[in-house]
PDB file of C-alpha atoms in Angstrom:
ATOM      1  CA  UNK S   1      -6.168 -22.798   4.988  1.00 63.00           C
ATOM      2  CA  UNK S   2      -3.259 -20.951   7.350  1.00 76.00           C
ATOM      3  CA  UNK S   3      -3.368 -18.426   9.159  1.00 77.00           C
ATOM      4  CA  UNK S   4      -1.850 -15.766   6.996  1.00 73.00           C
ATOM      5  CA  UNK S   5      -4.612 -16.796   3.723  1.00 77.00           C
ATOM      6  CA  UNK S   6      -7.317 -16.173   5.631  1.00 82.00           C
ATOM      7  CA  UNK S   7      -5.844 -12.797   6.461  1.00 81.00           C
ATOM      8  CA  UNK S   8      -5.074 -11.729   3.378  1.00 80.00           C
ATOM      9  CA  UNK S   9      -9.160 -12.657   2.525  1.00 85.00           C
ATOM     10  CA  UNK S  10     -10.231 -11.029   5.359  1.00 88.00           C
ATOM     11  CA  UNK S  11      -7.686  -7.893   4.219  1.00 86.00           C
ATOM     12  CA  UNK S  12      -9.209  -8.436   0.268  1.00 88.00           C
ATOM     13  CA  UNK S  13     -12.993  -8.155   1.108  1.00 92.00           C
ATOM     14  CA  UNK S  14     -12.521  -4.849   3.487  1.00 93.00           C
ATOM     15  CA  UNK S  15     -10.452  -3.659  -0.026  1.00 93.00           C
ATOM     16  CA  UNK S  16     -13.812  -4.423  -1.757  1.00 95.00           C
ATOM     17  CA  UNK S  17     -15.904  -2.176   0.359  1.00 95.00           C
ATOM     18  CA  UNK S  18     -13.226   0.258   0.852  1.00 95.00           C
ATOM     19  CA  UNK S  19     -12.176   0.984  -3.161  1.00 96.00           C
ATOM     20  CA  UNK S  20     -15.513   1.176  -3.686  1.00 95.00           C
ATOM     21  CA  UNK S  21     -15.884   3.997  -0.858  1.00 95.00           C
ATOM     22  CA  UNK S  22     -12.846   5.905  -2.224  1.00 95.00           C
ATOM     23  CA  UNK S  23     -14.598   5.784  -5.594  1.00 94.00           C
ATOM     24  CA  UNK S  24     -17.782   8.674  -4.766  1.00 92.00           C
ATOM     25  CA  UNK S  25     -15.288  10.771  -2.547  1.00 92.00           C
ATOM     26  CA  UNK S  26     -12.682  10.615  -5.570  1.00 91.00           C
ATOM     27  CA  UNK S  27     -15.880  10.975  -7.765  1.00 90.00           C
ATOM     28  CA  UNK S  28     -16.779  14.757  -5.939  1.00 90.00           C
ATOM     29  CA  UNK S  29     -13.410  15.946  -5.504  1.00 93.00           C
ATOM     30  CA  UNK S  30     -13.193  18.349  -8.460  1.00 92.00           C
ATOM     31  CA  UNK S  31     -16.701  19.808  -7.488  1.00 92.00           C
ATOM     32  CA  UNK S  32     -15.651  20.548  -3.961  1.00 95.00           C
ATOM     33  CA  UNK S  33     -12.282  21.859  -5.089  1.00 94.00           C
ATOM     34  CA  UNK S  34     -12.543  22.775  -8.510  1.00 94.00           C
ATOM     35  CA  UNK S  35      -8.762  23.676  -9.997  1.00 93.00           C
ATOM     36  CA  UNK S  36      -6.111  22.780 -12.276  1.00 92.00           C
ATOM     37  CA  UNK S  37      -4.024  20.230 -10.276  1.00 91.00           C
ATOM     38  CA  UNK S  38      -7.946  18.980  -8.896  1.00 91.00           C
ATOM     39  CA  UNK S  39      -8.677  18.450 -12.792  1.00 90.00           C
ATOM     40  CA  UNK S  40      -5.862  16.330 -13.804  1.00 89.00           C
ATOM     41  CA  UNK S  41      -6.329  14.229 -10.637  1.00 89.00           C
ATOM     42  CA  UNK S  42     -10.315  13.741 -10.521  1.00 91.00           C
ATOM     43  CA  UNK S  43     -12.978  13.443 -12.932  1.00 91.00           C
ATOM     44  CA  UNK S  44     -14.360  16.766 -14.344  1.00 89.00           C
ATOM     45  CA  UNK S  45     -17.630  15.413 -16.026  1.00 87.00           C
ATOM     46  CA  UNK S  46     -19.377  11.802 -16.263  1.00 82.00           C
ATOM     47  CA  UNK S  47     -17.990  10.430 -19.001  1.00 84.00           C
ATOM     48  CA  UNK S  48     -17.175   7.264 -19.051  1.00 83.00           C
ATOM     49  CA  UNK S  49     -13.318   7.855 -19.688  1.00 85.00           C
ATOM     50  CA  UNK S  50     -13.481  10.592 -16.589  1.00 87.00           C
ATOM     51  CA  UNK S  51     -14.844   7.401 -14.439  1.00 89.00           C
ATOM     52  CA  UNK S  52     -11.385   5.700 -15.072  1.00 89.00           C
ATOM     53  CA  UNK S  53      -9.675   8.785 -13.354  1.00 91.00           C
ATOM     54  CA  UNK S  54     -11.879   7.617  -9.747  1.00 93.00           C
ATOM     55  CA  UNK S  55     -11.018   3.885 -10.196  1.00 94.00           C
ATOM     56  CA  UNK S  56      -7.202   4.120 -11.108  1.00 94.00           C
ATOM     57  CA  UNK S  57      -6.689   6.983  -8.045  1.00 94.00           C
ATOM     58  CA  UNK S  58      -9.243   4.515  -5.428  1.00 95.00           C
ATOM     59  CA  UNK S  59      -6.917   1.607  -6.360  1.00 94.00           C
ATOM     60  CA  UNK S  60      -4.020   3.729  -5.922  1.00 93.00           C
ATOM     61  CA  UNK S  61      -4.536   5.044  -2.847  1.00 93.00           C
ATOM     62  CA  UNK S  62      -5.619   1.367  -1.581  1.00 92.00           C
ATOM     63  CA  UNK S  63      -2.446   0.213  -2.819  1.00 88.00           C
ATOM     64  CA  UNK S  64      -0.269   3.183  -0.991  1.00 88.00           C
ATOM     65  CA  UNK S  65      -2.286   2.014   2.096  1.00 90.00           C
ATOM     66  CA  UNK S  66      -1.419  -1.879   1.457  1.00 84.00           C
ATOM     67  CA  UNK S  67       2.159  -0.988   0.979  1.00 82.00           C
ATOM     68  CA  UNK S  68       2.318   0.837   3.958  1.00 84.00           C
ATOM     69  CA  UNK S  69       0.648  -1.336   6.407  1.00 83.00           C
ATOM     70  CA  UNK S  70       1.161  -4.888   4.909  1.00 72.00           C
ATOM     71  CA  UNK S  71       4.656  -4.385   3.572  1.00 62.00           C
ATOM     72  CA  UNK S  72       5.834  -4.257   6.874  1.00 56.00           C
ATOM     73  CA  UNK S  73       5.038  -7.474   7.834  1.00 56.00           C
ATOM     74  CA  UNK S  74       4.968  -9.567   4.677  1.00 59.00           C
ATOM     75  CA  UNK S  75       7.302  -8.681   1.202  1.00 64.00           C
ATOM     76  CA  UNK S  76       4.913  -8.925  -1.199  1.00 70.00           C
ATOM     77  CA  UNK S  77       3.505  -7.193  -4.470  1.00 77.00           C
ATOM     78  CA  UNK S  78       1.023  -4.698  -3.913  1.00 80.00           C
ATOM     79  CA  UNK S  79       2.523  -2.232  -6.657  1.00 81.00           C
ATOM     80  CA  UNK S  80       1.866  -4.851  -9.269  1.00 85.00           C
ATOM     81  CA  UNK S  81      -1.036  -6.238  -8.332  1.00 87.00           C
ATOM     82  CA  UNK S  82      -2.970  -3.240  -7.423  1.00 89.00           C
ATOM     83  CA  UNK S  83      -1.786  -1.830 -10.627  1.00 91.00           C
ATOM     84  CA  UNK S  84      -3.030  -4.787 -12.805  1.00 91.00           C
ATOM     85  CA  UNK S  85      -6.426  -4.587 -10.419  1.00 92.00           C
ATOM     86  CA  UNK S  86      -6.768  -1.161 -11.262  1.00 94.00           C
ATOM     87  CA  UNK S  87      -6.427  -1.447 -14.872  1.00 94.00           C
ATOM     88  CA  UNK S  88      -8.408  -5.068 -14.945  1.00 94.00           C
ATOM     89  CA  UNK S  89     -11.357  -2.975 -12.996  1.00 95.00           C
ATOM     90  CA  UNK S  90     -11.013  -0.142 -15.595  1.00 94.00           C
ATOM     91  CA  UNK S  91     -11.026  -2.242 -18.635  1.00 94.00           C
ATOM     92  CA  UNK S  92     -13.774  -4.562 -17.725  1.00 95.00           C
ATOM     93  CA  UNK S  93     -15.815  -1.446 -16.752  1.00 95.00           C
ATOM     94  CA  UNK S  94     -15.381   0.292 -19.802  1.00 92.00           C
ATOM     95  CA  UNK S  95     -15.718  -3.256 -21.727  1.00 93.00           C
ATOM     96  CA  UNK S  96     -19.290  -4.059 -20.074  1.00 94.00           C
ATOM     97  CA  UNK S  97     -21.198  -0.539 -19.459  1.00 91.00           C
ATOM     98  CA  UNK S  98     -19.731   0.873 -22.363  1.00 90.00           C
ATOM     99  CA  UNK S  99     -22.208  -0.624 -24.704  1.00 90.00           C
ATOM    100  CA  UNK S 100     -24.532  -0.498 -22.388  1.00 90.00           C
ATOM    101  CA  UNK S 101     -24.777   3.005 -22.221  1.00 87.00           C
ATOM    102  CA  UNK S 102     -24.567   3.970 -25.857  1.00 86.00           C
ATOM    103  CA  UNK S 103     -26.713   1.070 -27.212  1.00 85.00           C
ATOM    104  CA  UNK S 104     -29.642   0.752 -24.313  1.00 84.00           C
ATOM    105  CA  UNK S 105     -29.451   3.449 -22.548  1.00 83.00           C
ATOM    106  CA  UNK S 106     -28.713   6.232 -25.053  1.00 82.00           C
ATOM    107  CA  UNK S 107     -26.096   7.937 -23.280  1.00 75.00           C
ATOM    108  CA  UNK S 108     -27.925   8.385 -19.960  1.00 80.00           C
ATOM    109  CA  UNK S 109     -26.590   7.705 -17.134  1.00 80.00           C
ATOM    110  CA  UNK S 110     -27.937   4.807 -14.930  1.00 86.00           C
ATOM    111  CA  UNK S 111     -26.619   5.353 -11.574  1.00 87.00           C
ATOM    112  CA  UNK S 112     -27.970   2.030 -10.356  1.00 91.00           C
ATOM    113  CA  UNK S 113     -27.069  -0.284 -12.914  1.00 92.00           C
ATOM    114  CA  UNK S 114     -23.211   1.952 -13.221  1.00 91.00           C
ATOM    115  CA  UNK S 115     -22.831   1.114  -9.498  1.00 92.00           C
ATOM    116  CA  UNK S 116     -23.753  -2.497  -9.839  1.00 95.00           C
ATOM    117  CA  UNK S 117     -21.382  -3.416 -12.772  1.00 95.00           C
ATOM    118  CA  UNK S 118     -18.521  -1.273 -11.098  1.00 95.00           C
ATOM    119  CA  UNK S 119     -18.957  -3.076  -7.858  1.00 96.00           C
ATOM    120  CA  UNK S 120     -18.853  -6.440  -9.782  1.00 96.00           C
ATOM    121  CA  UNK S 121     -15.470  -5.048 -11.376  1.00 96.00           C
ATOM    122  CA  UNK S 122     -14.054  -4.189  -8.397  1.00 96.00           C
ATOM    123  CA  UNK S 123     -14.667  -7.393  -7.128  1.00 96.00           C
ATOM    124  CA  UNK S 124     -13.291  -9.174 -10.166  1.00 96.00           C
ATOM    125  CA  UNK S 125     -10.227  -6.790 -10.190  1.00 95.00           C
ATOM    126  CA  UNK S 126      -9.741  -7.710  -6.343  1.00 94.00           C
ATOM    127  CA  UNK S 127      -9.908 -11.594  -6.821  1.00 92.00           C
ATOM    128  CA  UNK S 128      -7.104 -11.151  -9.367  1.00 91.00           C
ATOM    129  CA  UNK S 129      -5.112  -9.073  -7.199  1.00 87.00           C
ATOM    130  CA  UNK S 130      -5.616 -11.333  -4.468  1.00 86.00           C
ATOM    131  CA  UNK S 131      -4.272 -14.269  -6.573  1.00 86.00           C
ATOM    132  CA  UNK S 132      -1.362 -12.001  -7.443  1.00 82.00           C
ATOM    133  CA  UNK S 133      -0.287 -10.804  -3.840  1.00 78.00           C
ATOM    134  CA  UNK S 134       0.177 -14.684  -2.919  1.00 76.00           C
ATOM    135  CA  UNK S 135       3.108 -14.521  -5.516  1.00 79.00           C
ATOM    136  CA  UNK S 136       6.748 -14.880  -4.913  1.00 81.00           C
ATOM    137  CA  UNK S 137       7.669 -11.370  -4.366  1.00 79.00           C
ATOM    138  CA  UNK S 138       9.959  -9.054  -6.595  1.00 81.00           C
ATOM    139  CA  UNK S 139      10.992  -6.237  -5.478  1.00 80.00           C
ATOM    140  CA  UNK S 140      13.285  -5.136  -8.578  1.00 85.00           C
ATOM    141  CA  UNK S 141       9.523  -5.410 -10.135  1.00 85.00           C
ATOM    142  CA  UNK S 142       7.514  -3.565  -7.412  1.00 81.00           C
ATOM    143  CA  UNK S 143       9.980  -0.371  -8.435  1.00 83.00           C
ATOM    144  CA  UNK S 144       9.148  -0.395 -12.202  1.00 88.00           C
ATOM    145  CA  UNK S 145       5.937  -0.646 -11.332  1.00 88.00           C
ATOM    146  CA  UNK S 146       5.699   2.975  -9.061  1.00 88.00           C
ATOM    147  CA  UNK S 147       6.895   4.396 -12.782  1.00 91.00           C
ATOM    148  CA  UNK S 148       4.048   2.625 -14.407  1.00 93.00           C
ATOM    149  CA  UNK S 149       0.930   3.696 -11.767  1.00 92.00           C
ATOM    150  CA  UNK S 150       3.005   7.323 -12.422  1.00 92.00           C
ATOM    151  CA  UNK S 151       3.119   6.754 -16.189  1.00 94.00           C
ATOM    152  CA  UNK S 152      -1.163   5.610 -15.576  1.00 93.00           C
ATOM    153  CA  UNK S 153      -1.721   8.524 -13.787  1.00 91.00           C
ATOM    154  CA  UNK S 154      -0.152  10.840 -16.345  1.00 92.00           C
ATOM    155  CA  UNK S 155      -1.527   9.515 -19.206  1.00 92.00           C
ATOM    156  CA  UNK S 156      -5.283  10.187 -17.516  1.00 88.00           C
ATOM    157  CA  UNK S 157      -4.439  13.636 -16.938  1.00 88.00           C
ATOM    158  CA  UNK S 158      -3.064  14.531 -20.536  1.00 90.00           C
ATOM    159  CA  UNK S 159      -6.428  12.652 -21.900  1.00 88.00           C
ATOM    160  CA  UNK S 160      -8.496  15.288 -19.634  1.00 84.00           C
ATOM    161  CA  UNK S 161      -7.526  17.966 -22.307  1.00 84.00           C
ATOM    162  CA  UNK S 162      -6.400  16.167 -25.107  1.00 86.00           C
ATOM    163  CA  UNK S 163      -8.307  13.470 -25.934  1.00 80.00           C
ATOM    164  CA  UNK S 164      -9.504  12.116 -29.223  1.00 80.00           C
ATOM    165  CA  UNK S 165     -12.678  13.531 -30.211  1.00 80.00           C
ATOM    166  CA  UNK S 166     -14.664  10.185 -29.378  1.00 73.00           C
ATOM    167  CA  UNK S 167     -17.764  10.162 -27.042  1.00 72.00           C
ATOM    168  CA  UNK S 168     -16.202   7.723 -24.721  1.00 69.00           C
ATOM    169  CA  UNK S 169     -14.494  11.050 -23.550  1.00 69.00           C
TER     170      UNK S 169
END
């Protein structure tokens, strides 16, 4: 193992703990600043759907940070990658606790057993984004991409007010 891989792990397993972080101040920001602009941004109830909002914007801002401080050194994909994290963790959440909570739990909540199968995705997501940041880099790719986390992001906030009347949302 080089040098620079066992950065990059040691750079992948402080993303672990830190996406997860993000996640419950991402998870509160509408209740300590409740607006508009907070609403489209930041989950406004506990649905499951509004949960998506906390781990697209914790993976975003991860990414930003990765750009920013690893970009300098290294050319490599962090749009991409922590955009097909971010939708991998969002997916596979919604794939496992989704039946979950309507079958077994009965649409209640459990905060313990949400947490653990988030923290699993998160840790799934960041094994595949790991894989994907050892890439050859493209940067004509890492562009598009910034329009597709912005195309993500927009899509969440139109689904805040008009989504389909489902009880996913």
């Amino acid at each position: 193992m080089n040098k620079n891989d066992l950065k990059l792990k040691i750079w992948k397993t402080c993303s672990i703990i830190v996406i997860f972080l993000l996640s419950f101040l991402m998870q509160n920001m509408y209740k300590w600043f409740p607006s508009f602009i907070t609403s489209l941004l930041f989950p406004i109830n506990d649905s499951i759907w509004q949960f998506n909002k906390v781990i697209i914007l914790s993976f975003l801002i991860w990414s930003v940070f990765e750009k920013v401080t690893i970009r300098k050194k290294h050319d490599i994909n962090t749009c991409t990658s922590g955009l097909i994290a971010a939708l991998t963790c969002a997916g596979l959440f919604m794939l496992i606790y989704s039946p979950i909570y309507f079958y077994f739990l009965n649409s209640e909540h459990n905060m313990l057993l949400m947490l653990i199968i988030y923290f699993v995705c998160i840790v799934l997501s960041v094994l595949i984004n790991y894989q994907l940041l050892k890439r050859k880099y493209n940067s004509e790719l890492e562009k598009k991409i910034i329009l597709a986390w912005l195309l993500v992001v927009i899509v969440n906030a139109i689904l805040t007010y008009y989504h389909p009347n489902l009880a996913l949302f």
